[in-house]
Amino acid sequence: MIVADLPPIFYRVLALVFGALWGSFFNVAIYRWPRDMSVVSPPSHCPACGAAVPWYRNLPILAFALQRGRAACCGAKMTPRYLLVEILGAVIALAVMERTLRLAGVDAPITPTLLEALTLFVFGGALLVAAFIDLEHMIIPDEVTLPGAALGLATVALRPDLDAADAALGAGVGYLTVQVLFVWSYEAVTGRRGMGEGDSKLLLLIGAFVGWQGSLFALVGGAMQGLVVAILAIALRRRMAPADEVSDDQGPFNQPGPVEARCEDREGAIAPLLEEPAEVEAAEESEEDEEPLVAPRKLPFGPFLALAALEWLFFGPTILDWYVGLFMTP
């Protein structure tokens, strides 16, 4: 059976549904892994009142929309992240499917083509989970990066655009570039780490899937995009903060952020998040009422690494051609 035996709409609908369903699991991982909780047990339950969530109230995207962003059991407000992650899961799955079918061609056998798409979706899902955990907690759990990197190396035969040597080299280059230059060497010179080990392990994962060129692009491209956002955050903070609170030492560059400090003590870093969910939500609402909205002082690096890795996955040849044309032409 070949790709052409099934209509294109079949692959697209399959990807969207599959991605949204796994997006629901990604939300579970994003919530539980930083809290050292199992993603298997207990079953889905409301974080506010603890009531079990039946399957029909856990349908991706639809449940959030039909319940208007509130829990059906107690009416507690649900974070929009649930909806966003499920939508992004569907979008990543569709993009991976389109990429795989385009490169494979209509005469390709359907089974290895779908297996390739599946492995790339796992890669995209791991990046999604890592990015959102890093955004919330400033950590990237090993549960995401290490199994993901192992899977990338073990399934390289399913991806014809990458060979085993390139995958291994990419994983090594990605990990060691950050670990040697920005963790060990930076710490030896300054007494503090320039980047966290979570970032180096994330690049280990990225390199295993996209090779050494992709891992270097993720590092450089992620840093450039992160720098742009950091500059915008400084400008936004100065614009929105009261005049007597604005000083020269404010901003992402002078706070322990993604390139200066990473949570070394996971338990200490997330201790406030281990309180009862209802109490946390009430505290957050109280803080929102009292404090003005200002730009964050700390920006994690993981989301920018993940974004750049996805850019390389989907637009790598275009980016490479643009770079060569920009710098190599006489």
XYZ file of C-alpha atoms in Angstrom:
330
model
C 0.000 0.000 0.000
C 1.378 3.402 -0.996
C 0.615 6.978 -0.008
C -1.430 7.618 -3.163
C -3.917 4.883 -2.222
C -5.559 7.171 0.332
C -6.910 10.697 -0.284
C -4.908 13.654 1.105
C -7.804 14.663 3.369
C -7.439 11.363 5.235
C -3.882 12.166 6.288
C -4.792 15.705 7.297
C -7.792 14.738 9.407
C -5.808 11.904 10.976
C -3.003 14.303 11.875
C -5.305 16.942 13.362
C -7.250 14.489 15.519
C -4.141 12.580 16.573
C -2.275 15.777 17.437
C -5.144 17.218 19.470
C -5.563 13.975 21.420
C -1.886 13.889 22.285
C -2.037 17.593 23.069
C -4.305 16.636 25.959
C -1.586 14.290 27.232
C 1.020 17.014 26.769
C -1.018 19.161 29.156
C -0.895 16.373 31.729
C 2.887 16.141 31.356
C 3.314 19.924 31.560
C 1.364 20.033 34.817
C 2.659 16.871 36.502
C 6.322 16.400 35.591
C 7.570 19.595 37.289
C 5.691 18.481 40.399
C 7.293 15.003 40.299
C 3.893 13.408 39.713
C 3.129 10.381 37.567
C 1.476 11.047 34.210
C -0.402 7.743 34.519
C -1.851 7.788 38.020
C -4.095 9.211 39.331
C -6.458 9.582 36.351
C -7.468 13.026 35.106
C -9.030 15.119 37.830
C -9.916 18.745 38.460
C -6.909 20.570 39.973
C -9.259 22.851 41.926
C -11.675 20.443 43.633
C -10.133 17.048 42.877
C -13.204 15.602 41.159
C -12.575 12.945 38.514
C -12.926 14.165 34.923
C -14.954 11.772 32.713
C -13.675 11.110 29.207
C -16.430 13.085 27.510
C -15.413 16.199 29.446
C -11.799 15.689 28.468
C -12.167 15.884 24.700
C -9.380 18.059 23.280
C -10.345 21.599 22.241
C -14.090 20.814 22.282
C -14.315 20.400 26.060
C -12.654 23.752 26.725
C -14.862 25.521 24.174
C -18.149 23.914 25.266
C -17.434 24.538 28.953
C -16.342 28.112 28.191
C -13.016 27.645 29.890
C -14.420 26.502 33.232
C -14.458 23.164 35.021
C -17.843 21.452 34.780
C -17.551 20.045 38.316
C -16.945 23.218 40.320
C -16.840 26.105 37.854
C -13.180 26.889 38.508
C -11.505 28.828 35.722
C -9.242 26.712 33.513
C -5.938 28.069 32.293
C -5.977 28.916 28.562
C -2.810 26.850 28.282
C -4.967 23.726 28.034
C -6.592 24.966 24.850
C -3.385 26.447 23.436
C -1.350 23.248 23.872
C -4.072 21.099 22.302
C -4.292 23.426 19.308
C -0.505 23.503 18.960
C -0.413 19.707 19.183
C -2.843 19.501 16.269
C -0.919 22.114 14.264
C 2.429 20.380 14.809
C 0.949 17.025 13.792
C -0.507 18.516 10.614
C 2.749 20.286 9.748
C 4.750 17.098 10.329
C 2.359 15.104 8.156
C 2.546 17.637 5.315
C 6.346 17.701 5.495
C 6.652 13.923 5.539
C 4.252 13.359 2.641
C 5.915 16.071 0.557
C 9.392 14.603 0.984
C 8.294 10.973 0.639
C 6.197 11.383 -2.506
C 2.933 9.712 -3.499
C 4.640 6.439 -4.456
C 6.217 5.885 -1.030
C 5.075 2.911 1.083
C 2.509 4.109 3.585
C 3.758 2.306 6.717
C 7.322 3.702 6.891
C 5.982 7.116 5.863
C 3.538 7.209 8.763
C 6.198 5.889 11.151
C 8.506 8.711 10.113
C 5.719 11.221 10.709
C 5.071 9.657 14.111
C 8.684 9.985 15.254
C 8.833 13.606 14.123
C 5.575 14.326 15.935
C 7.076 12.892 19.117
C 9.982 15.294 18.594
C 7.644 18.241 18.131
C 5.589 17.202 21.146
C 8.689 16.933 23.323
C 9.709 20.450 22.285
C 6.210 21.700 23.091
C 6.221 20.140 26.554
C 9.745 21.367 27.313
C 8.907 24.907 26.202
C 5.786 25.256 28.345
C 7.388 23.694 31.426
C 10.350 26.038 31.060
C 8.011 28.999 30.667
C 6.222 28.179 33.922
C 8.973 26.751 36.108
C 12.344 27.683 34.554
C 13.332 24.003 34.380
C 13.438 21.379 31.624
C 12.825 17.928 33.145
C 14.984 14.977 32.155
C 11.748 13.046 31.545
C 11.373 15.072 28.348
C 14.899 15.335 27.006
C 16.701 12.075 27.755
C 14.078 9.580 26.503
C 13.448 11.898 23.560
C 17.120 11.966 22.596
C 17.329 8.177 22.881
C 14.270 7.826 20.646
C 15.769 10.207 18.101
C 18.942 8.145 17.848
C 17.105 4.802 17.840
C 14.678 5.753 15.057
C 17.068 7.564 12.735
C 16.629 4.807 10.124
C 13.017 5.947 9.703
C 14.135 9.427 8.630
C 15.839 9.236 5.214
C 17.039 12.852 5.324
C 19.343 12.080 8.284
C 21.861 9.293 8.834
C 22.996 7.764 12.113
C 26.361 9.549 12.125
C 24.744 12.959 11.637
C 22.206 12.268 14.389
C 24.929 11.195 16.829
C 27.126 14.144 15.871
C 24.187 16.519 16.218
C 23.358 15.226 19.687
C 26.995 15.496 20.766
C 27.560 18.937 19.276
C 24.350 20.322 20.733
C 24.987 18.993 24.218
C 28.714 19.674 24.482
C 28.597 23.175 22.974
C 26.391 24.382 25.796
C 27.819 22.142 28.509
C 31.480 22.963 27.850
C 31.232 26.648 26.925
C 28.275 27.953 28.924
C 28.117 25.611 31.915
C 31.560 24.263 32.880
C 33.849 26.957 31.420
C 31.589 29.879 32.304
C 31.256 28.576 35.858
C 35.024 28.134 36.172
C 35.619 31.754 35.146
C 32.710 33.577 36.802
C 31.635 31.240 39.577
C 28.155 30.856 38.152
C 26.647 29.019 35.232
C 25.901 30.813 31.996
C 23.178 28.337 31.016
C 21.414 25.467 32.716
C 21.987 21.787 32.087
C 18.375 21.529 30.997
C 19.242 23.631 27.951
C 22.192 21.409 27.035
C 20.032 18.295 27.344
C 17.354 19.922 25.204
C 19.991 20.484 22.520
C 20.972 16.826 22.912
C 17.382 15.980 21.973
C 17.305 18.501 19.127
C 20.565 17.288 17.611
C 19.408 13.661 17.690
C 16.493 14.580 15.429
C 17.859 17.307 13.151
C 21.626 16.730 13.110
C 24.533 19.039 13.863
C 23.400 21.817 11.534
C 19.975 21.872 13.142
C 21.391 21.874 16.663
C 23.717 24.790 15.899
C 20.888 26.700 14.238
C 18.683 26.068 17.275
C 21.381 27.478 19.563
C 22.205 30.540 17.450
C 18.700 31.180 16.134
C 17.171 30.635 19.554
C 19.657 33.048 21.139
C 18.932 35.729 18.538
C 15.174 35.409 18.913
C 15.494 35.342 22.687
C 17.605 38.498 22.574
C 14.944 40.297 20.548
C 12.234 39.291 23.022
C 14.443 40.267 25.979
C 15.013 43.737 24.525
C 11.287 44.130 23.912
C 10.602 42.957 27.479
C 12.961 45.587 28.886
C 11.289 48.286 26.825
C 7.833 47.080 27.836
C 8.758 46.949 31.496
C 10.144 50.467 31.461
C 7.048 51.680 29.661
C 4.497 49.990 31.929
C 6.167 50.114 35.355
C 5.664 53.162 37.605
C 8.423 55.738 37.227
C 9.745 55.261 40.774
C 10.179 51.523 40.169
C 12.218 51.812 36.991
C 15.963 51.631 37.541
C 19.017 50.636 35.606
C 19.252 47.249 37.313
C 15.869 46.047 36.098
C 15.354 43.803 33.139
C 16.075 40.292 31.964
C 19.815 40.879 31.575
C 20.351 41.724 35.256
C 18.152 39.006 36.714
C 18.963 35.303 37.030
C 17.463 34.113 33.787
C 18.011 31.460 31.163
C 21.593 32.441 30.352
C 22.735 33.197 33.900
C 20.988 30.749 36.177
C 18.801 27.737 35.959
C 16.959 26.204 38.876
C 19.606 24.039 40.522
C 17.227 22.805 43.215
C 14.081 21.542 41.545
C 12.240 21.072 44.814
C 13.051 24.556 45.988
C 12.229 26.067 42.634
C 8.724 24.697 42.486
C 7.869 24.600 46.177
C 5.186 27.328 45.875
C 3.501 25.244 43.187
C 2.950 22.330 45.563
C 0.290 24.176 47.522
C -3.358 23.362 47.082
C -4.447 24.418 43.562
C -7.420 26.390 44.829
C -5.202 28.367 47.204
C -2.675 29.051 44.468
C -5.388 30.252 42.110
C -6.853 32.540 44.758
C -3.419 33.949 45.567
C -2.722 34.577 41.900
C -6.045 36.369 41.457
C -5.290 38.535 44.503
C -1.870 39.442 43.159
C -3.350 40.328 39.786
C -5.762 42.719 41.472
C -3.034 44.503 43.426
C -0.046 44.637 41.086
C 0.229 46.468 37.765
C 0.868 44.427 34.662
C 4.548 44.553 33.777
C 6.827 42.545 31.554
C 8.514 39.533 33.183
C 12.046 39.963 34.540
C 13.199 36.453 33.644
C 13.006 34.799 30.251
C 13.659 31.064 29.899
C 15.819 29.957 26.987
C 14.107 26.611 26.346
C 11.128 27.994 24.404
C 13.448 29.806 22.002
C 15.544 26.678 21.458
C 12.345 24.738 20.758
C 11.044 27.391 18.371
C 14.301 27.518 16.422
C 14.414 23.708 16.242
C 10.923 23.630 14.725
C 11.920 26.355 12.291
C 14.839 24.211 11.154
C 12.695 21.078 10.937
C 10.170 22.696 8.614
C 12.252 25.335 6.836
C 15.836 24.073 7.137
C 16.694 23.955 3.406
C 15.143 27.383 2.848
C 17.095 28.847 5.769
C 20.321 27.266 4.530
C 19.806 28.531 0.978
C 19.082 32.024 2.292
C 22.216 31.978 4.457
C 24.412 30.774 1.601
C 22.945 33.352 -0.745
C 23.411 36.119 1.804
C 27.025 35.472 2.750
C 28.572 33.281 0.073
C 27.662 35.062 -3.151
C 30.247 37.514 -4.564
